[in-house]
mmCIF file of C-alpha atoms in Angstrom:
data_model
loop_
_atom_site.group_PDB
_atom_site.id
_atom_site.type_symbol
_atom_site.label_atom_id
_atom_site.label_comp_id
_atom_site.label_asym_id
_atom_site.label_seq_id
_atom_site.Cartn_x
_atom_site.Cartn_y
_atom_site.Cartn_z
ATOM 1 C CA UNK U 1 37.276 -5.446 -0.439
ATOM 2 C CA UNK U 2 37.824 -5.639 3.313
ATOM 3 C CA UNK U 3 35.391 -3.944 5.663
ATOM 4 C CA UNK U 4 38.351 -2.292 7.451
ATOM 5 C CA UNK U 5 39.149 -0.445 4.216
ATOM 6 C CA UNK U 6 35.628 0.987 3.968
ATOM 7 C CA UNK U 7 33.247 3.341 5.693
ATOM 8 C CA UNK U 8 29.565 2.694 6.180
ATOM 9 C CA UNK U 9 27.418 4.689 3.800
ATOM 10 C CA UNK U 10 24.126 3.505 5.291
ATOM 11 C CA UNK U 11 21.862 0.483 5.209
ATOM 12 C CA UNK U 12 18.950 -0.975 3.280
ATOM 13 C CA UNK U 13 15.800 -0.457 5.332
ATOM 14 C CA UNK U 14 13.090 -2.028 3.171
ATOM 15 C CA UNK U 15 11.947 -2.969 -0.295
ATOM 16 C CA UNK U 16 10.110 -0.472 -2.472
ATOM 17 C CA UNK U 17 7.670 -1.604 -5.122
ATOM 18 C CA UNK U 18 7.735 -4.870 -7.043
ATOM 19 C CA UNK U 19 10.635 -4.287 -9.449
ATOM 20 C CA UNK U 20 13.551 -4.780 -7.020
ATOM 21 C CA UNK U 21 14.002 -1.244 -5.721
ATOM 22 C CA UNK U 22 15.112 -0.741 -2.128
ATOM 23 C CA UNK U 23 14.888 2.125 0.319
ATOM 24 C CA UNK U 24 18.158 3.024 1.986
ATOM 25 C CA UNK U 25 19.035 5.203 4.940
ATOM 26 C CA UNK U 26 22.166 7.275 4.309
ATOM 27 C CA UNK U 27 24.365 7.838 7.356
ATOM 28 C CA UNK U 28 26.488 10.645 5.901
ATOM 29 C CA UNK U 29 26.734 14.398 6.396
ATOM 30 C CA UNK U 30 25.847 15.370 2.819
ATOM 31 C CA UNK U 31 23.607 12.745 1.190
ATOM 32 C CA UNK U 32 23.341 14.732 -2.049
ATOM 33 C CA UNK U 33 27.081 14.113 -2.621
ATOM 34 C CA UNK U 34 26.122 10.525 -3.495
ATOM 35 C CA UNK U 35 23.560 11.336 -6.218
ATOM 36 C CA UNK U 36 25.901 9.991 -8.924
ATOM 37 C CA UNK U 37 26.862 6.821 -7.060
ATOM 38 C CA UNK U 38 27.829 4.052 -9.489
ATOM 39 C CA UNK U 39 28.436 1.154 -7.117
ATOM 40 C CA UNK U 40 28.517 0.140 -3.453
ATOM 41 C CA UNK U 41 29.718 -2.780 -1.402
ATOM 42 C CA UNK U 42 26.935 -4.629 0.379
ATOM 43 C CA UNK U 43 27.536 -6.445 3.645
ATOM 44 C CA UNK U 44 24.790 -9.052 3.777
ATOM 45 C CA UNK U 45 23.400 -9.932 7.226
ATOM 46 C CA UNK U 46 25.338 -12.770 8.900
ATOM 47 C CA UNK U 47 28.164 -12.459 6.365
ATOM 48 C CA UNK U 48 31.611 -10.931 6.706
ATOM 49 C CA UNK U 49 32.081 -10.638 2.948
ATOM 50 C CA UNK U 50 31.413 -7.432 1.049
ATOM 51 C CA UNK U 51 29.786 -7.898 -2.345
ATOM 52 C CA UNK U 52 29.931 -5.198 -5.032
ATOM 53 C CA UNK U 53 26.594 -4.044 -6.443
ATOM 54 C CA UNK U 54 26.199 -1.650 -9.356
ATOM 55 C CA UNK U 55 23.628 1.123 -9.037
ATOM 56 C CA UNK U 56 21.164 1.369 -11.905
ATOM 57 C CA UNK U 57 19.240 4.366 -10.508
ATOM 58 C CA UNK U 58 19.296 6.383 -7.300
ATOM 59 C CA UNK U 59 16.900 9.060 -6.086
ATOM 60 C CA UNK U 60 18.025 10.839 -2.899
ATOM 61 C CA UNK U 61 15.566 12.705 -0.680
ATOM 62 C CA UNK U 62 17.246 14.099 2.460
ATOM 63 C CA UNK U 63 18.881 11.141 4.266
ATOM 64 C CA UNK U 64 16.868 8.495 2.399
ATOM 65 C CA UNK U 65 17.221 7.168 -1.113
ATOM 66 C CA UNK U 66 15.413 4.834 -3.467
ATOM 67 C CA UNK U 67 17.913 2.623 -5.242
ATOM 68 C CA UNK U 68 17.610 0.133 -8.064
ATOM 69 C CA UNK U 69 20.602 -2.189 -8.309
ATOM 70 C CA UNK U 70 21.548 -3.903 -11.565
ATOM 71 C CA UNK U 71 20.341 -7.531 -11.721
ATOM 72 C CA UNK U 72 17.922 -7.095 -8.790
ATOM 73 C CA UNK U 73 14.595 -7.190 -10.595
ATOM 74 C CA UNK U 74 12.057 -8.676 -8.185
ATOM 75 C CA UNK U 75 10.768 -7.902 -4.734
ATOM 76 C CA UNK U 76 12.025 -11.317 -3.614
ATOM 77 C CA UNK U 77 15.596 -10.508 -4.687
ATOM 78 C CA UNK U 78 15.356 -7.101 -3.031
ATOM 79 C CA UNK U 79 13.988 -8.620 0.206
ATOM 80 C CA UNK U 80 17.216 -10.631 0.593
ATOM 81 C CA UNK U 81 19.135 -7.335 0.830
ATOM 82 C CA UNK U 82 17.003 -5.743 3.576
ATOM 83 C CA UNK U 83 19.038 -4.923 6.723
ATOM 84 C CA UNK U 84 22.281 -5.081 4.745
ATOM 85 C CA UNK U 85 24.875 -2.388 5.377
ATOM 86 C CA UNK U 86 26.264 -0.378 2.478
ATOM 87 C CA UNK U 87 29.945 0.527 2.271
ATOM 88 C CA UNK U 88 32.312 2.585 0.154
ATOM 89 C CA UNK U 89 36.136 2.529 0.150
ATOM 90 C CA UNK U 90 37.824 4.972 2.540
ATOM 91 C CA UNK U 91 39.700 6.330 -0.469
ATOM 92 C CA UNK U 92 36.437 7.846 -1.779
ATOM 93 C CA UNK U 93 35.917 10.103 1.239
ATOM 94 C CA UNK U 94 36.049 13.806 0.332
ATOM 95 C CA UNK U 95 39.052 15.813 1.498
ATOM 96 C CA UNK U 96 38.344 17.779 4.649
ATOM 97 C CA UNK U 97 39.293 21.316 5.501
ATOM 98 C CA UNK U 98 41.984 22.077 8.061
ATOM 99 C CA UNK U 99 40.841 21.152 11.566
ATOM 100 C CA UNK U 100 38.130 18.744 10.397
ATOM 101 C CA UNK U 101 38.319 14.970 10.837
ATOM 102 C CA UNK U 102 36.436 11.789 10.212
ATOM 103 C CA UNK U 103 35.499 9.801 13.300
ATOM 104 C CA UNK U 104 37.294 6.654 12.109
ATOM 105 C CA UNK U 105 40.528 8.669 11.882
ATOM 106 C CA UNK U 106 40.725 9.447 15.605
ATOM 107 C CA UNK U 107 40.450 5.862 16.878
ATOM 108 C CA UNK U 108 43.820 5.194 18.515
ATOM 109 C CA UNK U 109 44.590 8.883 19.102
ATOM 110 C CA UNK U 110 45.583 9.905 22.631
ATOM 111 C CA UNK U 111 43.141 12.106 24.539
ATOM 112 C CA UNK U 112 44.562 15.077 26.451
ATOM 113 C CA UNK U 113 42.434 17.212 28.788
ATOM 114 C CA UNK U 114 43.345 20.872 29.374
ATOM 115 C CA UNK U 115 43.180 20.372 33.179
ATOM 116 C CA UNK U 116 43.909 16.665 33.786
ATOM 117 C CA UNK U 117 46.521 16.032 31.086
ATOM 118 C CA UNK U 118 46.676 12.728 29.207
ATOM 119 C CA UNK U 119 43.597 10.588 29.882
ATOM 120 C CA UNK U 120 43.923 7.603 27.561
ATOM 121 C CA UNK U 121 43.364 6.562 23.963
ATOM 122 C CA UNK U 122 40.246 6.776 21.786
ATOM 123 C CA UNK U 123 39.037 3.191 21.575
ATOM 124 C CA UNK U 124 35.865 3.913 19.582
ATOM 125 C CA UNK U 125 33.464 6.615 18.418
ATOM 126 C CA UNK U 126 29.772 5.922 18.928
ATOM 127 C CA UNK U 127 27.354 7.509 16.484
ATOM 128 C CA UNK U 128 23.695 7.193 15.725
ATOM 129 C CA UNK U 129 22.097 8.611 18.848
ATOM 130 C CA UNK U 130 21.339 12.233 19.475
ATOM 131 C CA UNK U 131 25.005 12.809 20.373
ATOM 132 C CA UNK U 132 28.221 11.390 18.905
ATOM 133 C CA UNK U 133 30.561 10.125 21.634
ATOM 134 C CA UNK U 134 34.267 9.400 21.993
ATOM 135 C CA UNK U 135 34.879 6.251 24.055
ATOM 136 C CA UNK U 136 38.110 5.889 26.015
ATOM 137 C CA UNK U 137 39.279 3.869 28.987
ATOM 138 C CA UNK U 138 40.253 6.031 31.977
ATOM 139 C CA UNK U 139 41.453 4.354 35.179
ATOM 140 C CA UNK U 140 39.922 1.041 34.119
ATOM 141 C CA UNK U 141 36.475 2.473 33.289
ATOM 142 C CA UNK U 142 34.922 3.444 29.982
ATOM 143 C CA UNK U 143 34.375 7.184 29.728
ATOM 144 C CA UNK U 144 32.165 8.723 27.040
ATOM 145 C CA UNK U 145 32.924 12.252 25.877
ATOM 146 C CA UNK U 146 30.282 14.067 23.813
ATOM 147 C CA UNK U 147 31.715 15.439 20.586
ATOM 148 C CA UNK U 148 31.062 19.150 20.290
ATOM 149 C CA UNK U 149 33.207 22.249 19.824
ATOM 150 C CA UNK U 150 33.198 23.125 23.539
ATOM 151 C CA UNK U 151 34.314 19.718 24.837
ATOM 152 C CA UNK U 152 36.515 18.770 21.869
ATOM 153 C CA UNK U 153 38.004 22.074 20.709
ATOM 154 C CA UNK U 154 40.835 20.599 18.620
ATOM 155 C CA UNK U 155 42.122 17.439 16.977
ATOM 156 C CA UNK U 156 45.733 17.339 15.821
ATOM 157 C CA UNK U 157 46.123 14.651 13.169
ATOM 158 C CA UNK U 158 49.914 15.036 12.954
ATOM 159 C CA UNK U 159 50.320 14.518 16.709
ATOM 160 C CA UNK U 160 47.466 11.981 16.736
ATOM 161 C CA UNK U 161 45.943 13.806 19.687
ATOM 162 C CA UNK U 162 42.381 14.748 20.610
ATOM 163 C CA UNK U 163 42.369 17.784 22.890
ATOM 164 C CA UNK U 164 39.398 17.984 25.260
ATOM 165 C CA UNK U 165 38.129 20.459 27.836
ATOM 166 C CA UNK U 166 36.045 18.280 30.146
ATOM 167 C CA UNK U 167 33.698 19.729 32.743
ATOM 168 C CA UNK U 168 34.434 18.873 36.352
ATOM 169 C CA UNK U 169 32.987 15.505 37.340
ATOM 170 C CA UNK U 170 32.663 13.981 33.849
ATOM 171 C CA UNK U 171 35.469 11.503 34.513
ATOM 172 C CA UNK U 172 33.762 10.298 37.692
ATOM 173 C CA UNK U 173 30.439 9.413 36.028
#
């Protein structure tokens, strides 16, 4: 499985106990949707290869989970997985309602402001902080646009366009 064909589910933060369990942080909107997870792809640190691991047990509490993988039976084996990212195939993402989108989908979409017109193309979406941000290059500079309903009122997947309503001065920051 190629990493480009996957989305990041989360990462292994630490070991738990002596029997090979690990604690994972889930970076998804609805962690409980993954309660019946059967397998994941693990991206080991300093490796570009994804390795499939089968889930023996999983116990999800909010955005954290305790997981026991098959054939990982000692704390030493589990320690080797710490800081590894967890991935699932893009094909397993739930269908979204009309007007909703996944961040990975809008990379490459053109960005059109209601006042300024076409600004550029989405080159990345930054997540993980207190605010998710669209990154685009405008007049040779990177511009970050916070993702919220006021600034990003609409995304048209068919036209591959992100419509924005930027406040005055944001492009000059």
